[in-house]
PDB file of C-alpha atoms in Angstrom:
ATOM      1  CA  MET L   1     139.113 -18.466 101.025  1.00  0.00           C
ATOM      2  CA  ALA L   2     142.498 -16.804 100.495  1.00  0.00           C
ATOM      3  CA  ASN L   3     143.985 -16.515  97.033  1.00  0.00           C
ATOM      4  CA  HIS L   4     147.613 -16.711  95.964  1.00  0.00           C
ATOM      5  CA  SER L   5     149.625 -13.570  96.730  1.00  0.00           C
ATOM      6  CA  GLN L   6     146.699 -12.084  98.653  1.00  0.00           C
ATOM      7  CA  LEU L   7     147.805  -9.374 101.061  1.00  0.00           C
ATOM      8  CA  GLY L   8     144.539  -8.519 102.823  1.00  0.00           C
ATOM      9  CA  PHE L   9     141.946 -10.447 104.764  1.00  0.00           C
ATOM     10  CA  GLN L  10     139.501 -12.915 103.314  1.00  0.00           C
ATOM     11  CA  ASP L  11     136.111 -11.509 102.374  1.00  0.00           C
ATOM     12  CA  ALA L  12     134.089 -10.957 105.538  1.00  0.00           C
ATOM     13  CA  SER L  13     131.106 -13.298 105.872  1.00  0.00           C
ATOM     14  CA  SER L  14     129.850 -12.282 109.264  1.00  0.00           C
ATOM     15  CA  PRO L  15     129.134  -8.921 111.039  1.00  0.00           C
ATOM     16  CA  ILE L  16     132.035  -9.506 113.491  1.00  0.00           C
ATOM     17  CA  MET L  17     134.534 -10.063 110.688  1.00  0.00           C
ATOM     18  CA  GLU L  18     133.314  -6.912 108.964  1.00  0.00           C
ATOM     19  CA  GLU L  19     133.985  -4.929 112.174  1.00  0.00           C
ATOM     20  CA  LEU L  20     137.406  -6.512 112.531  1.00  0.00           C
ATOM     21  CA  VAL L  21     138.387  -5.569 108.966  1.00  0.00           C
ATOM     22  CA  GLU L  22     137.178  -1.996 109.541  1.00  0.00           C
ATOM     23  CA  PHE L  23     139.161  -1.745 112.797  1.00  0.00           C
ATOM     24  CA  HIS L  24     142.259  -3.113 111.048  1.00  0.00           C
ATOM     25  CA  ASP L  25     141.970  -0.387 108.352  1.00  0.00           C
ATOM     26  CA  HIS L  26     141.364   2.264 111.065  1.00  0.00           C
ATOM     27  CA  ALA L  27     144.452   1.204 113.031  1.00  0.00           C
ATOM     28  CA  LEU L  28     146.568   1.203 109.866  1.00  0.00           C
ATOM     29  CA  MET L  29     145.552   4.766 109.053  1.00  0.00           C
ATOM     30  CA  VAL L  30     146.510   5.873 112.590  1.00  0.00           C
ATOM     31  CA  ALA L  31     149.860   4.109 112.196  1.00  0.00           C
ATOM     32  CA  LEU L  32     150.344   5.785 108.831  1.00  0.00           C
ATOM     33  CA  ALA L  33     149.707   9.208 110.335  1.00  0.00           C
ATOM     34  CA  ILE L  34     152.180   8.578 113.160  1.00  0.00           C
ATOM     35  CA  CYS L  35     154.881   7.350 110.752  1.00  0.00           C
ATOM     36  CA  SER L  36     154.367  10.312 108.435  1.00  0.00           C
ATOM     37  CA  LEU L  37     154.708  12.778 111.356  1.00  0.00           C
ATOM     38  CA  VAL L  38     157.875  11.053 112.662  1.00  0.00           C
ATOM     39  CA  LEU L  39     159.387  11.002 109.135  1.00  0.00           C
ATOM     40  CA  TYR L  40     158.572  14.727 108.679  1.00  0.00           C
ATOM     41  CA  LEU L  41     160.229  15.646 111.991  1.00  0.00           C
ATOM     42  CA  LEU L  42     163.318  13.542 111.212  1.00  0.00           C
ATOM     43  CA  THR L  43     163.642  15.205 107.784  1.00  0.00           C
ATOM     44  CA  LEU L  44     163.215  18.616 109.354  1.00  0.00           C
ATOM     45  CA  MET L  45     165.967  17.916 111.910  1.00  0.00           C
ATOM     46  CA  LEU L  46     168.389  16.720 109.186  1.00  0.00           C
ATOM     47  CA  THR L  47     167.798  19.568 106.784  1.00  0.00           C
ATOM     48  CA  GLU L  48     167.375  22.593 109.046  1.00  0.00           C
ATOM     49  CA  LYS L  49     170.181  24.410 110.823  1.00  0.00           C
ATOM     50  CA  LEU L  50     170.548  23.470 114.456  1.00  0.00           C
ATOM     51  CA  SER L  51     169.870  26.275 116.930  1.00  0.00           C
ATOM     52  CA  SER L  52     171.399  26.550 120.415  1.00  0.00           C
ATOM     53  CA  SER L  53     168.991  29.205 121.616  1.00  0.00           C
ATOM     54  CA  THR L  54     166.946  28.354 124.698  1.00  0.00           C
ATOM     55  CA  VAL L  55     163.279  27.876 123.823  1.00  0.00           C
ATOM     56  CA  ASP L  56     160.413  27.524 126.282  1.00  0.00           C
ATOM     57  CA  ALA L  57     159.188  23.975 125.582  1.00  0.00           C
ATOM     58  CA  GLN L  58     156.029  23.862 127.664  1.00  0.00           C
ATOM     59  CA  GLU L  59     153.783  24.002 124.611  1.00  0.00           C
ATOM     60  CA  ILE L  60     155.529  21.192 122.783  1.00  0.00           C
ATOM     61  CA  GLU L  61     155.613  19.073 125.986  1.00  0.00           C
ATOM     62  CA  LEU L  62     151.904  19.566 126.317  1.00  0.00           C
ATOM     63  CA  VAL L  63     151.326  18.437 122.724  1.00  0.00           C
ATOM     64  CA  TRP L  64     153.478  15.274 122.942  1.00  0.00           C
ATOM     65  CA  THR L  65     151.697  14.299 126.170  1.00  0.00           C
ATOM     66  CA  ILE L  66     148.159  14.847 124.998  1.00  0.00           C
ATOM     67  CA  LEU L  67     148.558  13.607 121.439  1.00  0.00           C
ATOM     68  CA  PRO L  68     149.578   9.976 122.356  1.00  0.00           C
ATOM     69  CA  ALA L  69     146.653   9.807 124.789  1.00  0.00           C
ATOM     70  CA  VAL L  70     144.250  10.872 122.059  1.00  0.00           C
ATOM     71  CA  VAL L  71     145.704   8.270 119.693  1.00  0.00           C
ATOM     72  CA  LEU L  72     145.325   5.488 122.311  1.00  0.00           C
ATOM     73  CA  ILE L  73     141.730   6.493 122.917  1.00  0.00           C
ATOM     74  CA  MET L  74     141.035   6.406 119.167  1.00  0.00           C
ATOM     75  CA  LEU L  75     142.349   2.771 119.127  1.00  0.00           C
ATOM     76  CA  ALA L  76     140.945   1.608 122.434  1.00  0.00           C
ATOM     77  CA  LEU L  77     137.243   2.599 122.047  1.00  0.00           C
ATOM     78  CA  PRO L  78     136.520   0.671 118.807  1.00  0.00           C
ATOM     79  CA  SER L  79     138.672  -2.250 120.023  1.00  0.00           C
ATOM     80  CA  LEU L  80     136.711  -2.566 123.252  1.00  0.00           C
ATOM     81  CA  GLN L  81     133.417  -2.321 121.322  1.00  0.00           C
ATOM     82  CA  ILE L  82     134.426  -5.209 119.081  1.00  0.00           C
ATOM     83  CA  LEU L  83     135.575  -7.286 122.119  1.00  0.00           C
ATOM     84  CA  TYR L  84     132.166  -6.927 123.785  1.00  0.00           C
ATOM     85  CA  MET L  85     130.366  -7.729 120.513  1.00  0.00           C
ATOM     86  CA  MET L  86     132.418 -10.956 120.124  1.00  0.00           C
ATOM     87  CA  ASP L  87     131.520 -12.050 123.679  1.00  0.00           C
ATOM     88  CA  GLU L  88     127.817 -11.248 123.250  1.00  0.00           C
ATOM     89  CA  ILE L  89     125.686 -14.284 122.629  1.00  0.00           C
ATOM     90  CA  ASN L  90     121.963 -13.514 122.627  1.00  0.00           C
ATOM     91  CA  GLU L  91     119.474 -16.430 122.159  1.00  0.00           C
ATOM     92  CA  PRO L  92     121.195 -18.347 119.335  1.00  0.00           C
ATOM     93  CA  ASP L  93     118.989 -20.173 116.831  1.00  0.00           C
ATOM     94  CA  LEU L  94     121.415 -23.113 116.725  1.00  0.00           C
ATOM     95  CA  THR L  95     124.010 -24.607 119.064  1.00  0.00           C
ATOM     96  CA  LEU L  96     126.908 -26.562 117.670  1.00  0.00           C
ATOM     97  CA  LYS L  97     129.470 -28.438 119.725  1.00  0.00           C
ATOM     98  CA  ALA L  98     132.898 -28.961 118.195  1.00  0.00           C
ATOM     99  CA  ILE L  99     135.239 -31.508 119.818  1.00  0.00           C
ATOM    100  CA  GLY L 100     138.876 -31.647 118.738  1.00  0.00           C
ATOM    101  CA  HIS L 101     140.715 -34.950 118.418  1.00  0.00           C
ATOM    102  CA  GLN L 102     144.093 -36.003 117.059  1.00  0.00           C
ATOM    103  CA  TRP L 103     143.481 -35.299 114.148  1.00  0.00           C
ATOM    104  CA  TYR L 104     139.858 -34.743 113.263  1.00  0.00           C
ATOM    105  CA  TRP L 105     136.791 -32.903 114.544  1.00  0.00           C
ATOM    106  CA  THR L 106     133.545 -34.261 116.005  1.00  0.00           C
ATOM    107  CA  TYR L 107     130.379 -32.132 115.691  1.00  0.00           C
ATOM    108  CA  GLU L 108     127.224 -32.410 117.744  1.00  0.00           C
ATOM    109  CA  TYR L 109     124.076 -30.487 116.904  1.00  0.00           C
ATOM    110  CA  THR L 110     122.670 -30.255 120.420  1.00  0.00           C
ATOM    111  CA  ASP L 111     119.251 -28.990 119.315  1.00  0.00           C
ATOM    112  CA  PHE L 112     118.637 -32.285 117.484  1.00  0.00           C
ATOM    113  CA  LYS L 113     118.213 -35.711 118.938  1.00  0.00           C
ATOM    114  CA  ASP L 114     120.792 -37.740 117.009  1.00  0.00           C
ATOM    115  CA  LEU L 115     122.817 -35.449 114.821  1.00  0.00           C
ATOM    116  CA  THR L 116     126.519 -36.193 115.412  1.00  0.00           C
ATOM    117  CA  PHE L 117     129.297 -36.951 112.989  1.00  0.00           C
ATOM    118  CA  ASP L 118     133.065 -36.928 112.672  1.00  0.00           C
ATOM    119  CA  SER L 119     134.798 -34.732 110.082  1.00  0.00           C
ATOM    120  CA  TYR L 120     138.041 -35.970 108.561  1.00  0.00           C
ATOM    121  CA  MET L 121     140.211 -34.390 105.933  1.00  0.00           C
ATOM    122  CA  THR L 122     139.614 -35.732 102.434  1.00  0.00           C
ATOM    123  CA  PRO L 123     142.772 -37.552 101.213  1.00  0.00           C
ATOM    124  CA  THR L 124     144.347 -36.146  98.052  1.00  0.00           C
ATOM    125  CA  THR L 125     143.694 -39.421  96.214  1.00  0.00           C
ATOM    126  CA  ASP L 126     139.948 -39.106  96.925  1.00  0.00           C
ATOM    127  CA  LEU L 127     139.605 -35.400  96.281  1.00  0.00           C
ATOM    128  CA  PRO L 128     136.965 -34.480  93.670  1.00  0.00           C
ATOM    129  CA  LEU L 129     137.996 -32.256  90.772  1.00  0.00           C
ATOM    130  CA  GLY L 130     137.885 -28.587  91.727  1.00  0.00           C
ATOM    131  CA  HIS L 131     138.055 -29.106  95.519  1.00  0.00           C
ATOM    132  CA  PHE L 132     140.844 -27.779  97.652  1.00  0.00           C
ATOM    133  CA  ARG L 133     143.725 -29.975  98.756  1.00  0.00           C
ATOM    134  CA  LEU L 134     144.268 -30.204 102.547  1.00  0.00           C
ATOM    135  CA  LEU L 135     141.126 -28.059 103.122  1.00  0.00           C
ATOM    136  CA  GLU L 136     138.215 -30.310 102.084  1.00  0.00           C
ATOM    137  CA  VAL L 137     136.532 -32.700 104.550  1.00  0.00           C
ATOM    138  CA  ASP L 138     134.234 -35.700 104.194  1.00  0.00           C
ATOM    139  CA  HIS L 139     131.452 -34.103 106.324  1.00  0.00           C
ATOM    140  CA  ARG L 140     130.918 -30.390 106.291  1.00  0.00           C
ATOM    141  CA  VAL L 141     129.351 -28.332 109.061  1.00  0.00           C
ATOM    142  CA  VAL L 142     126.115 -26.982 107.638  1.00  0.00           C
ATOM    143  CA  VAL L 143     124.483 -23.942 109.289  1.00  0.00           C
ATOM    144  CA  PRO L 144     121.440 -21.807 108.373  1.00  0.00           C
ATOM    145  CA  MET L 145     122.223 -18.474 106.776  1.00  0.00           C
ATOM    146  CA  GLU L 146     121.531 -15.243 108.715  1.00  0.00           C
ATOM    147  CA  SER L 147     120.885 -17.186 111.941  1.00  0.00           C
ATOM    148  CA  PRO L 148     122.962 -16.691 115.136  1.00  0.00           C
ATOM    149  CA  VAL L 149     124.935 -19.889 115.785  1.00  0.00           C
ATOM    150  CA  ARG L 150     126.602 -20.663 119.108  1.00  0.00           C
ATOM    151  CA  VAL L 151     129.673 -22.871 118.967  1.00  0.00           C
ATOM    152  CA  ILE L 152     130.811 -24.749 122.061  1.00  0.00           C
ATOM    153  CA  VAL L 153     134.437 -25.800 121.662  1.00  0.00           C
ATOM    154  CA  THR L 154     136.353 -28.423 123.611  1.00  0.00           C
ATOM    155  CA  ALA L 155     138.987 -31.125 123.045  1.00  0.00           C
ATOM    156  CA  ASP L 156     139.306 -34.798 123.846  1.00  0.00           C
ATOM    157  CA  ASP L 157     143.128 -35.143 124.045  1.00  0.00           C
ATOM    158  CA  VAL L 158     145.390 -32.116 123.490  1.00  0.00           C
ATOM    159  CA  LEU L 159     144.999 -28.420 122.739  1.00  0.00           C
ATOM    160  CA  HIS L 160     143.331 -27.505 119.489  1.00  0.00           C
ATOM    161  CA  SER L 161     141.847 -24.315 118.063  1.00  0.00           C
ATOM    162  CA  TRP L 162     138.619 -24.023 116.011  1.00  0.00           C
ATOM    163  CA  ALA L 163     139.225 -21.168 113.565  1.00  0.00           C
ATOM    164  CA  VAL L 164     137.377 -19.933 110.445  1.00  0.00           C
ATOM    165  CA  PRO L 165     138.931 -16.633 109.312  1.00  0.00           C
ATOM    166  CA  SER L 166     136.154 -15.381 107.015  1.00  0.00           C
ATOM    167  CA  LEU L 167     133.608 -15.749 109.862  1.00  0.00           C
ATOM    168  CA  GLY L 168     135.871 -13.990 112.386  1.00  0.00           C
ATOM    169  CA  VAL L 169     135.970 -17.044 114.655  1.00  0.00           C
ATOM    170  CA  LYS L 170     138.944 -18.480 116.532  1.00  0.00           C
ATOM    171  CA  THR L 171     138.460 -20.339 119.843  1.00  0.00           C
ATOM    172  CA  ASP L 172     140.834 -22.672 121.686  1.00  0.00           C
ATOM    173  CA  ALA L 173     139.718 -26.196 122.327  1.00  0.00           C
ATOM    174  CA  ILE L 174     140.998 -27.262 125.778  1.00  0.00           C
ATOM    175  CA  PRO L 175     140.486 -30.705 127.298  1.00  0.00           C
ATOM    176  CA  GLY L 176     138.131 -30.553 130.268  1.00  0.00           C
ATOM    177  CA  ARG L 177     136.936 -27.055 129.493  1.00  0.00           C
ATOM    178  CA  LEU L 178     134.070 -25.636 127.416  1.00  0.00           C
ATOM    179  CA  ASN L 179     134.706 -22.396 125.457  1.00  0.00           C
ATOM    180  CA  GLN L 180     132.069 -20.735 123.439  1.00  0.00           C
ATOM    181  CA  THR L 181     131.868 -18.315 120.537  1.00  0.00           C
ATOM    182  CA  SER L 182     129.234 -17.327 118.065  1.00  0.00           C
ATOM    183  CA  PHE L 183     128.810 -16.177 114.473  1.00  0.00           C
ATOM    184  CA  THR L 184     126.165 -15.240 111.977  1.00  0.00           C
ATOM    185  CA  ALA L 185     126.844 -16.092 108.326  1.00  0.00           C
ATOM    186  CA  THR L 186     125.464 -13.217 106.260  1.00  0.00           C
ATOM    187  CA  ARG L 187     125.607 -14.970 102.864  1.00  0.00           C
ATOM    188  CA  PRO L 188     125.506 -18.516 101.490  1.00  0.00           C
ATOM    189  CA  GLY L 189     128.785 -20.151 100.777  1.00  0.00           C
ATOM    190  CA  VAL L 190     131.521 -22.469 101.892  1.00  0.00           C
ATOM    191  CA  PHE L 191     134.069 -21.152 104.382  1.00  0.00           C
ATOM    192  CA  TYR L 192     137.316 -22.858 105.130  1.00  0.00           C
ATOM    193  CA  GLY L 193     139.441 -22.941 108.277  1.00  0.00           C
ATOM    194  CA  GLN L 194     142.025 -25.024 110.089  1.00  0.00           C
ATOM    195  CA  CYS L 195     143.161 -25.966 113.515  1.00  0.00           C
ATOM    196  CA  SER L 196     145.224 -22.991 114.706  1.00  0.00           C
ATOM    197  CA  GLU L 197     146.996 -24.629 117.653  1.00  0.00           C
ATOM    198  CA  ILE L 198     149.979 -26.945 117.143  1.00  0.00           C
ATOM    199  CA  CYS L 199     148.559 -30.240 118.274  1.00  0.00           C
ATOM    200  CA  GLY L 200     150.942 -32.900 117.054  1.00  0.00           C
ATOM    201  CA  ALA L 201     152.332 -34.545 113.970  1.00  0.00           C
ATOM    202  CA  ASN L 202     149.219 -34.177 111.847  1.00  0.00           C
ATOM    203  CA  HIS L 203     148.232 -30.714 113.018  1.00  0.00           C
ATOM    204  CA  SER L 204     148.161 -29.452 109.402  1.00  0.00           C
ATOM    205  CA  PHE L 205     145.611 -32.117 108.410  1.00  0.00           C
ATOM    206  CA  MET L 206     142.464 -31.313 110.430  1.00  0.00           C
ATOM    207  CA  PRO L 207     140.636 -28.659 108.369  1.00  0.00           C
ATOM    208  CA  ILE L 208     137.304 -27.047 109.173  1.00  0.00           C
ATOM    209  CA  VAL L 209     134.609 -26.463 106.514  1.00  0.00           C
ATOM    210  CA  VAL L 210     131.465 -24.476 107.300  1.00  0.00           C
ATOM    211  CA  GLU L 211     128.720 -24.378 104.695  1.00  0.00           C
ATOM    212  CA  SER L 212     126.084 -21.656 105.031  1.00  0.00           C
ATOM    213  CA  ALA L 213     122.772 -22.513 103.375  1.00  0.00           C
ATOM    214  CA  PRO L 214     119.200 -21.156 103.353  1.00  0.00           C
ATOM    215  CA  LEU L 215     117.028 -22.351 106.157  1.00  0.00           C
ATOM    216  CA  ALA L 216     114.989 -24.721 103.947  1.00  0.00           C
ATOM    217  CA  ASN L 217     118.128 -26.402 102.651  1.00  0.00           C
ATOM    218  CA  PHE L 218     119.490 -26.733 106.188  1.00  0.00           C
ATOM    219  CA  GLU L 219     116.264 -28.379 107.363  1.00  0.00           C
ATOM    220  CA  SER L 220     116.407 -30.874 104.474  1.00  0.00           C
ATOM    221  CA  TRP L 221     120.031 -31.683 105.270  1.00  0.00           C
ATOM    222  CA  SER L 222     119.433 -32.113 109.012  1.00  0.00           C
ATOM    223  CA  SER L 223     116.390 -34.360 108.517  1.00  0.00           C
ATOM    224  CA  LEU L 224     118.281 -36.480 105.993  1.00  0.00           C
ATOM    225  CA  LEU L 225     121.345 -36.890 108.250  1.00  0.00           C
ATOM    226  CA  SER L 226     119.437 -37.541 111.443  1.00  0.00           C
ATOM    227  CA  SER L 227     117.058 -40.148 109.858  1.00  0.00           C
TER     228      SER L 227
END
């Protein structure tokens, strides 16, 4: 999760988030190069003597036409690649359905017979020592590590959004519509998120907690919860 005064992204915990962080750094370097070039030209114009001689400008016109096109291609190609990767869902090992309510989440493990539970924010008065205020829940989402997970997202009342930044996941929950996304947790851990769509008075109080565990631990948890 994010730390105080943190300027960058959270540590990536899925291949998609790793790609997003790399693309962010790539785009920043392109922007830095453009700003440096513009600053150099402005400095040159302010410090050099102005000339009124007529100069054939075909070469410079050719450069400032081709150069922006090259820059756009450098940004568009990796961006499109990541977009297609985010939409690609190939034979997931687990399907999870997340239903948004005012103001809690309901989760259904559709691959199991009776594995459904509601997830409410843990009140500050009941918060165990060392847990995070406004981010901890009474029932976490547990998924197997290094297994593709498909998440089907919908809502029961108003618009919500199921978002976990470190997994690179953010999908709108719309009443009457099923949206889907996927992720693969590459390491064990607990990943925090929140509803990212203003959904009413208690919008700030419906956190999301995803716990990634080894397959054996996930099987033990699922059998215990469904029994």
